[in-house]
CSV table of C-alpha atoms in Angstrom, one decimal:
chain,number,residue,atom,x,y,z
A,663,LYS,CA,0.0,0.0,-0.1
A,664,ASN,CA,2.8,2.5,-0.1
A,665,ILE,CA,3.0,4.2,-3.3
A,666,PHE,CA,5.7,6.8,-2.2
A,667,MET,CA,8.8,4.7,-2.3
A,668,THR,CA,9.4,1.6,-4.3
A,669,ASP,CA,12.3,-0.5,-5.6
A,670,ALA,CA,13.9,-0.9,-2.3
A,671,ARG,CA,17.2,-3.2,-1.7
A,672,LYS,CA,19.0,-4.5,1.4
A,673,THR,CA,22.4,-6.3,1.6
A,674,GLU,CA,24.0,-7.9,4.4
A,675,ASP,CA,27.0,-9.5,5.3
A,676,ASN,CA,28.0,-11.1,8.8
A,677,LEU,CA,31.3,-12.9,10.1
A,678,THR,CA,31.5,-14.7,13.3
A,679,LEU,CA,34.8,-16.4,14.0
A,680,GLU,CA,35.4,-18.1,17.3
A,681,TYR,CA,38.2,-20.4,18.6
A,682,GLU,CA,38.0,-22.5,21.7
A,683,ARG,CA,40.8,-24.1,23.6
A,684,LYS,CA,40.3,-26.7,26.2
A,685,PHE,CA,43.2,-26.7,28.7
A,686,SER,CA,42.2,-29.5,30.8
A,687,ASP,CA,38.7,-31.3,31.8
A,688,THR,CA,38.1,-28.4,34.3
A,689,GLU,CA,39.2,-25.3,32.3
A,690,ASN,CA,38.7,-23.9,28.8
A,691,ASN,CA,38.7,-20.4,27.0
A,692,ILE,CA,36.6,-19.1,24.0
A,693,VAL,CA,37.6,-16.2,22.1
A,694,GLY,CA,35.6,-14.5,19.3
A,695,ILE,CA,35.5,-11.7,16.6
A,696,TYR,CA,32.2,-10.3,15.1
A,697,ARG,CA,31.1,-8.0,12.1
A,698,ARG,CA,28.0,-7.4,10.8
A,699,SER,CA,27.2,-4.8,7.9
A,700,SER,CA,23.7,-3.6,6.6
A,701,ASN,CA,22.7,-1.4,3.8
A,702,ALA,CA,19.2,-0.5,3.1
A,703,ALA,CA,17.9,1.8,0.4
A,704,TYR,CA,15.1,2.8,-1.9
A,705,ASP,CA,16.4,3.4,-5.3
A,706,ARG,CA,13.8,5.1,-6.7
A,707,SER,CA,10.9,7.4,-5.7
A,708,LEU,CA,9.0,10.1,-7.6
A,709,ASN,CA,12.1,10.8,-9.7
A,710,VAL,CA,14.2,11.5,-6.6
A,711,GLU,CA,17.6,9.6,-6.7
A,712,ARG,CA,18.5,8.0,-3.3
A,713,PRO,CA,15.4,9.0,-1.3
A,714,TRP,CA,16.3,7.0,1.6
A,715,LEU,CA,19.7,5.2,2.5
A,716,LEU,CA,20.6,3.5,5.9
A,717,ASP,CA,24.2,1.9,6.1
A,718,LEU,CA,25.1,0.5,9.4
A,719,ARG,CA,28.0,-1.5,10.8
A,720,THR,CA,29.0,-3.4,14.1
A,721,GLU,CA,32.3,-5.0,15.0
A,722,GLY,CA,33.8,-6.2,17.9
A,723,PHE,CA,35.2,-9.0,20.0
A,724,PHE,CA,34.8,-11.3,23.2
A,725,ASP,CA,36.7,-13.6,25.4
A,726,ARG,CA,35.4,-15.9,27.9
A,727,TYR,CA,37.1,-18.0,30.3
A,728,SER,CA,35.9,-20.9,32.5
A,729,LYS,CA,37.5,-22.8,35.3
A,730,GLN,CA,36.1,-25.5,37.7
A,731,TRP,CA,37.9,-24.4,40.7
A,732,HIS,CA,36.1,-26.5,43.3
A,733,PRO,CA,34.1,-30.0,42.7
A,734,LYS,CA,30.8,-27.7,43.3
A,735,HIS,CA,31.8,-24.4,41.9
A,736,THR,CA,32.5,-23.4,38.2
A,737,LEU,CA,33.6,-20.0,37.7
A,738,THR,CA,33.1,-18.1,34.2
A,739,GLY,CA,34.5,-14.6,33.5
A,740,GLY,CA,34.8,-12.6,30.4
A,741,VAL,CA,35.1,-9.2,28.5
A,742,GLU,CA,33.3,-7.6,25.4
A,743,TYR,CA,33.7,-4.8,23.2
A,744,TYR,CA,31.6,-3.6,20.3
A,745,LYS,CA,31.5,-0.6,18.1
A,746,ASP,CA,28.3,0.5,16.4
A,747,GLN,CA,28.5,2.7,13.5
A,748,VAL,CA,26.2,4.8,11.4
A,749,LEU,CA,28.4,5.0,8.1
A,750,ASP,CA,25.8,6.7,6.2
A,751,TYR,CA,22.0,8.1,6.9
A,752,GLN,CA,20.1,10.0,3.9
A,753,ASP,CA,16.4,10.8,3.4
A,754,LEU,CA,14.4,13.4,1.6
A,755,ALA,CA,15.2,15.9,4.3
A,756,ALA,CA,18.5,15.3,6.0
A,757,LYS,CA,21.9,13.4,5.7
A,758,TYR,CA,24.3,12.2,8.3
A,759,SER,CA,27.3,10.0,8.6
A,760,ASP,CA,30.0,9.0,10.8
A,761,GLY,CA,28.2,8.2,14.2
A,762,THR,CA,29.8,5.8,16.7
A,763,VAL,CA,28.7,4.3,20.0
A,764,ILE,CA,31.3,2.3,21.9
A,765,SER,CA,30.1,-0.6,24.2
A,766,LYS,CA,32.3,-2.4,26.8
A,767,ALA,CA,31.4,-4.8,29.5
A,768,VAL,CA,33.1,-7.2,31.9
A,769,HIS,CA,31.1,-10.4,33.5
A,770,LEU,CA,31.5,-12.9,36.2
A,771,GLN,CA,29.3,-15.9,37.0
A,772,ASP,CA,29.7,-18.6,39.5
A,773,SER,CA,27.7,-22.0,39.3
A,774,TRP,CA,27.2,-23.5,42.6
A,775,GLN,CA,25.9,-27.3,43.0
A,776,LEU,CA,24.5,-26.7,46.4
A,777,ALA,CA,23.4,-30.4,46.3
A,778,ASP,CA,22.6,-33.4,44.1
A,779,SER,CA,19.3,-31.9,43.0
A,780,VAL,CA,20.0,-28.2,43.9
A,781,LYS,CA,21.9,-25.8,41.8
A,782,ALA,CA,22.3,-22.0,42.0
A,783,VAL,CA,23.9,-19.5,39.2
A,784,GLY,CA,25.1,-16.0,40.4
A,785,SER,CA,26.5,-13.3,38.0
A,786,LEU,CA,27.5,-9.6,37.8
A,787,ARG,CA,27.8,-7.6,34.7
A,788,GLN,CA,29.3,-4.2,34.4
A,789,ASP,CA,28.5,-2.3,31.1
A,790,TRP,CA,30.0,0.9,29.8
A,791,ASN,CA,28.4,2.7,27.1
A,792,SER,CA,30.0,5.8,25.3
A,793,TYR,CA,26.3,7.6,25.3
A,794,ALA,CA,24.4,5.8,27.9
A,795,GLY,CA,26.6,5.6,30.9
A,796,SER,CA,27.2,2.5,33.0
A,797,LYS,CA,25.5,-0.2,34.9
A,798,LEU,CA,26.2,-2.9,37.0
A,799,SER,CA,23.6,-5.8,36.6
A,800,PRO,CA,23.1,-8.8,38.8
A,801,ALA,CA,21.4,-12.0,38.0
A,802,LEU,CA,20.5,-15.2,40.0
A,803,SER,CA,18.8,-18.4,39.1
A,804,LEU,CA,17.9,-21.4,41.0
A,805,GLU,CA,17.4,-25.2,39.6
A,806,TYR,CA,15.6,-27.9,41.7
A,807,GLN,CA,15.5,-31.5,39.9
A,808,PRO,CA,13.8,-33.9,42.4
A,809,SER,CA,13.9,-36.6,40.0
A,810,GLU,CA,15.1,-37.4,36.3
A,811,LYS,CA,11.6,-36.3,35.1
A,812,VAL,CA,11.2,-33.3,36.8
A,813,LEU,CA,13.1,-29.8,36.7
A,814,TYR,CA,12.0,-26.4,38.4
A,815,THR,CA,13.7,-23.0,37.8
A,816,LEU,CA,13.6,-19.7,39.3
A,817,ALA,CA,15.5,-16.7,37.8
A,818,TYR,CA,16.2,-13.0,38.5
A,819,THR,CA,17.7,-10.6,36.0
A,820,GLU,CA,18.6,-6.9,35.7
A,821,TYR,CA,19.4,-5.5,32.4
A,822,PHE,CA,20.7,-2.4,30.9
A,823,ALA,CA,19.7,-1.8,27.1
A,824,PRO,CA,21.6,1.4,25.5
A,825,PRO,CA,19.7,3.4,22.6
A,826,LYS,CA,20.7,2.0,19.1
A,827,GLN,CA,22.6,4.0,16.5
A,828,LEU,CA,19.5,5.5,14.6
A,829,GLN,CA,17.9,6.3,18.0
A,830,ILE,CA,20.9,8.5,18.9
A,831,PHE,CA,21.9,10.0,15.4
A,832,SER,CA,19.0,10.1,13.3
A,833,PRO,CA,18.9,13.8,12.0
A,834,ASP,CA,15.0,13.7,12.2
A,835,TYR,CA,14.4,11.9,15.4
A,836,GLY,CA,17.6,11.1,17.2
A,837,ASP,CA,18.7,12.4,20.4
A,838,GLU,CA,22.0,12.1,21.9
A,839,ALA,CA,20.8,12.7,25.4
A,840,LEU,CA,18.8,9.6,25.5
A,841,LYS,CA,19.1,7.5,28.7
A,842,PRO,CA,19.2,3.6,28.5
A,843,GLU,CA,16.3,1.4,29.1
A,844,GLU,CA,16.9,-0.5,32.5
A,845,GLY,CA,14.6,-3.1,34.0
A,846,ARG,CA,14.1,-6.3,35.8
A,847,VAL,CA,13.0,-9.7,34.7
A,848,TYR,CA,11.4,-12.5,36.8
A,849,GLU,CA,11.1,-15.9,35.6
A,850,ALA,CA,9.9,-19.4,36.8
A,851,GLY,CA,9.9,-22.6,34.6
A,852,LEU,CA,8.8,-26.2,35.0
A,853,THR,CA,10.3,-29.0,32.7
A,854,TYR,CA,8.4,-32.5,32.6
A,855,ILE,CA,9.9,-35.5,30.7
A,856,PRO,CA,7.6,-38.4,31.0
A,857,ASP,CA,9.6,-40.6,28.8
A,858,GLU,CA,12.7,-40.5,26.3
A,859,SER,CA,10.4,-39.5,23.3
A,860,SER,CA,8.6,-36.5,24.8
A,861,SER,CA,8.8,-33.5,27.0
A,862,LEU,CA,6.9,-30.6,28.3
A,863,LYS,CA,7.9,-27.3,29.4
A,864,ILE,CA,6.3,-24.1,31.0
A,865,ASN,CA,7.7,-20.7,31.6
A,866,VAL,CA,6.1,-17.8,33.1
A,867,PHE,CA,7.8,-14.4,33.2
A,868,HIS,CA,7.3,-10.6,34.0
A,869,ARG,CA,9.5,-7.7,33.0
A,870,ASP,CA,9.5,-4.2,34.5
A,871,ALA,CA,11.2,-1.5,32.5
A,872,THR,CA,11.7,2.1,33.0
A,873,ASP,CA,13.0,4.9,30.5
A,874,VAL,CA,11.4,3.0,27.4
A,875,ILE,CA,12.6,4.4,24.0
A,876,ALA,CA,10.0,5.3,21.6
A,877,VAL,CA,9.2,8.3,19.1
A,878,ASP,CA,7.2,10.9,21.3
A,879,ILE,CA,4.1,11.5,19.1
A,880,SER,CA,2.5,13.6,21.9
A,881,LEU,CA,4.8,16.6,20.4
A,882,PRO,CA,4.0,18.5,17.1
A,883,LYS,CA,5.2,16.6,14.2
A,884,TYR,CA,8.0,19.0,13.5
A,885,LEU,CA,9.4,18.5,17.1
A,886,ARG,CA,9.1,14.6,17.3
A,887,ARG,CA,11.9,12.7,18.4
A,888,TYR,CA,13.1,9.6,20.2
A,889,ALA,CA,12.6,9.9,24.0
A,890,ASN,CA,12.5,7.8,27.3
A,891,ILE,CA,8.7,8.2,27.2
A,892,ALA,CA,7.4,5.3,29.3
A,893,HIS,CA,7.6,2.8,32.2
A,894,GLU,CA,6.4,-0.6,30.6
A,895,LYS,CA,5.5,-3.7,32.0
A,896,ALA,CA,5.2,-7.2,30.3
A,897,THR,CA,3.7,-10.4,31.6
A,898,GLY,CA,3.4,-13.7,29.8
A,899,PHE,CA,4.2,-17.3,29.5
A,900,THR,CA,5.5,-19.8,27.1
A,901,VAL,CA,4.2,-23.6,26.8
A,902,SER,CA,6.0,-25.8,24.5
A,903,ALA,CA,5.9,-29.6,23.9
A,904,SER,CA,8.1,-32.0,21.9
A,905,LYS,CA,7.4,-35.6,20.7
A,906,ARG,CA,9.3,-38.1,18.7
A,907,PHE,CA,7.1,-40.4,17.1
A,908,SER,CA,9.3,-42.7,15.7
A,909,GLU,CA,13.1,-42.8,14.6
A,910,LYS,CA,12.1,-40.9,11.4
A,911,TRP,CA,9.3,-38.4,12.6
A,912,ARG,CA,9.4,-35.8,15.5
A,913,SER,CA,7.5,-32.5,16.3
A,914,LEU,CA,7.6,-29.2,18.3
A,915,VAL,CA,4.5,-27.2,19.3
A,916,ALA,CA,5.2,-23.9,21.1
A,917,TYR,CA,2.9,-20.9,22.3
A,918,THR,CA,3.9,-17.6,23.8
A,919,GLN,CA,1.6,-15.2,25.0
A,920,THR,CA,2.5,-11.7,26.2
A,921,LYS,CA,0.6,-8.8,27.4
A,922,VAL,CA,2.4,-5.4,27.3
A,923,ASP,CA,1.0,-2.5,29.6
A,924,THR,CA,2.6,1.2,28.9
A,925,GLU,CA,2.4,4.3,31.4
A,926,ARG,CA,1.8,6.8,28.7
A,927,LYS,CA,-1.2,5.7,26.7
A,928,ASN,CA,-1.3,8.6,24.5
A,929,SER,CA,2.3,8.5,23.2
A,930,SER,CA,3.9,6.3,20.6
A,931,PRO,CA,3.2,2.5,20.9
A,932,VAL,CA,6.1,0.8,22.6
A,933,SER,CA,6.9,-3.0,22.2
A,934,THR,CA,4.4,-3.3,19.5
A,935,MET,CA,6.8,-5.5,17.8
A,936,ILE,CA,5.9,-8.2,20.4
A,937,PRO,CA,3.0,-10.0,19.5
A,938,HIS,CA,0.2,-10.8,22.1
A,939,GLY,CA,0.2,-14.3,20.8
A,940,GLU,CA,2.7,-16.6,18.7
A,941,LEU,CA,2.3,-20.2,17.9
A,942,LEU,CA,5.3,-22.1,16.4
A,943,LEU,CA,4.9,-25.6,14.7
A,944,ASP,CA,7.6,-27.9,13.7
A,945,LEU,CA,7.4,-31.1,11.9
A,946,MET,CA,10.7,-33.0,11.0
A,947,TYR,CA,11.3,-36.1,8.9
A,948,GLU,CA,14.6,-37.8,8.9
A,949,TYR,CA,15.7,-40.6,6.8
A,950,ASP,CA,19.2,-42.0,6.1
A,951,LYS,CA,20.9,-38.9,4.5
A,952,TYR,CA,17.9,-36.9,4.1
A,953,SER,CA,16.0,-34.3,6.5
A,954,VAL,CA,12.8,-32.5,5.8
A,955,LEU,CA,11.7,-29.6,7.9
A,956,LEU,CA,8.3,-27.9,7.8
A,957,GLN,CA,7.9,-25.0,10.0
A,958,GLY,CA,4.6,-22.6,10.7
A,959,ARG,CA,4.4,-19.5,12.7
A,960,GLY,CA,1.4,-18.0,13.5
A,961,VAL,CA,0.9,-14.5,14.9
A,962,PHE,CA,-2.2,-13.3,16.6
A,963,ASP,CA,-2.6,-9.7,17.5
A,964,GLN,CA,0.8,-8.4,16.2
A,965,ALA,CA,0.3,-4.9,17.7
A,966,ASN,CA,-0.3,-6.2,21.2
A,967,GLY,CA,-3.8,-4.4,21.7
A,968,ARG,CA,-2.7,-1.2,20.2
A,969,GLY,CA,-4.8,-1.0,17.0
A,970,GLU,CA,-4.9,-3.4,14.3
A,971,ASN,CA,-3.9,-0.6,11.6
A,972,ARG,CA,-0.2,-0.4,12.7
A,973,PHE,CA,1.0,-3.4,10.5
A,974,ALA,CA,0.2,-4.8,7.3
A,975,ASN,CA,-1.3,-7.8,9.0
A,976,ASN,CA,-2.4,-8.2,12.5
A,977,ASN,CA,-3.1,-11.9,12.3
A,978,TYR,CA,-1.3,-14.1,10.0
A,979,TRP,CA,0.7,-17.4,9.5
A,980,VAL,CA,4.0,-17.7,7.8
A,981,TRP,CA,5.3,-21.1,6.7
A,982,ASN,CA,8.7,-22.3,5.6
A,983,ALA,CA,10.2,-25.7,4.2
A,984,SER,CA,13.8,-26.8,4.1
A,985,LEU,CA,15.4,-30.1,2.6
A,986,ASN,CA,18.8,-31.2,3.9
A,987,TYR,CA,21.1,-34.0,2.2
A,988,LYS,CA,24.3,-35.1,4.1
A,989,LEU,CA,26.9,-35.3,1.1
A,990,GLN,CA,29.6,-36.3,3.6
A,991,LYS,CA,30.2,-36.6,7.4
A,992,ASN,CA,30.7,-32.7,7.7
A,993,THR,CA,29.1,-31.5,4.7
A,994,ARG,CA,25.3,-31.0,4.1
A,995,LEU,CA,23.4,-29.3,1.3
A,996,TYR,CA,20.3,-27.5,2.0
A,997,VAL,CA,17.5,-26.2,-0.1
A,998,LYS,CA,14.8,-23.7,1.6
A,999,VAL,CA,11.5,-22.1,0.5
A,1000,ASN,CA,10.6,-19.4,2.8
A,1001,ASN,CA,7.0,-17.9,3.2
A,1002,ILE,CA,5.7,-20.6,1.0
A,1003,PHE,CA,2.1,-19.0,0.5
A,1004,ASN,CA,3.5,-15.5,0.0
A,1005,GLN,CA,2.1,-14.0,3.1
A,1006,PHE,CA,2.2,-10.1,3.1
A,1007,TYR,CA,3.0,-9.0,6.6
A,1008,SER,CA,5.4,-6.5,8.6
A,1009,ASN,CA,7.4,-7.1,11.8
A,1010,TRP,CA,8.1,-3.5,12.0
A,1011,ASP,CA,5.7,-0.6,12.9
A,1012,ASN,CA,6.3,2.4,10.9
A,1013,GLU,CA,2.8,4.1,11.8
A,1014,SER,CA,3.5,7.8,11.0
A,1015,GLY,CA,0.2,9.3,12.5
A,1016,GLY,CA,-1.1,10.2,9.2
A,1017,PHE,CA,1.8,12.5,8.2
A,1018,LEU,CA,2.0,11.0,4.9
A,1019,GLY,CA,-1.6,10.4,4.3
A,1020,PHE,CA,-1.5,6.7,3.7
A,1021,ASP,CA,-0.5,3.7,5.6
A,1022,GLU,CA,3.3,2.8,5.6
A,1023,TRP,CA,5.0,-0.4,6.5
A,1024,TYR,CA,8.4,-1.9,6.1
A,1025,ALA,CA,7.0,-5.3,4.5
A,1026,GLU,CA,9.1,-8.5,5.3
A,1027,PRO,CA,10.1,-10.7,2.3
A,1028,GLY,CA,7.5,-12.6,0.3
A,1029,ARG,CA,8.0,-16.0,-1.2
A,1030,ASN,CA,11.8,-16.6,-1.4
A,1031,TYR,CA,14.4,-19.5,-2.0
A,1032,GLN,CA,17.9,-20.4,-0.8
A,1033,ILE,CA,20.4,-23.0,-1.8
A,1034,GLY,CA,23.6,-23.6,0.0
A,1035,ILE,CA,26.1,-25.9,1.7
A,1036,ASN,CA,27.0,-26.0,5.3
A,1037,TYR,CA,30.5,-27.5,6.2
A,1038,SER,CA,31.7,-28.1,9.6
A,1039,PHE,CA,35.2,-28.7,10.7
């Protein structure tokens, strides 16, 4: 329905390299580097060349060391460093380039086997962000396994989410004074394994977040910017079940429901990219060197109760299929058909409050095909 900008394209490249060294049965280290580049543009719009361009890059490294220093204790520590850049931004009204955000972190975790059936994991993470400041975030989880068939879990986590590159540097909406989103997450879970061929998992969660970032549409259109606008709470649950029917057939069903409540109802919708309901269906067939996967994803109320007109479709199904063939022990050929039924949908809300005079979305890809080779060594 977007008649304003057409002929869009997007290119990405991702590189991840990791090296793990196991010094002994109780000690190992993993070091890795990461690089991701993304370039998106509309190539034609009302005879205007390059009406919209966004060129982003993220690169960095991590190092993680683990040591079982006691029969009941395993200590894990690490460092991270990432650089997020806006290499080029351009739209009909403004241009921007060379915006950089540096993120650094150190973390320490101790896994403590309190008893044969009880395990505790505690951690501390210290973040530093060149724009959003720093925060020390603790986390704690408990596991209780009274038998081989039942596992109970409890967890508490604090988190620190700095603003993204575009939220800081966008010429139209960015704000370099944005504060990070901070919050707490509470979780409880149950895993039940009645036999070797099936399992059932239930997880409930609650998230309490402050300084959530979104475009503040309560301001006049020419003054709208990203802002820390909301105190947000999200509560939900996930139920999943897996079953192996035979050596050749197995399946997975998972349903997640999330309810998001935002303090400022008259402002820009926050967390509309989190559906109210999401159902995943997997059916796999394996025989000799072949494996086939049929996967369905159903979304119910994509806008999480904030209006059906914010997305191309508020309720939809997307189906994917893949065929794998093992050429050799470490080599696998795959063919994929994504979005088999060419469903028109969007995961990103670009509702402009009527500013453009028509509905606007960033649509997800329609039916598409992939073929490739996976080699592990």
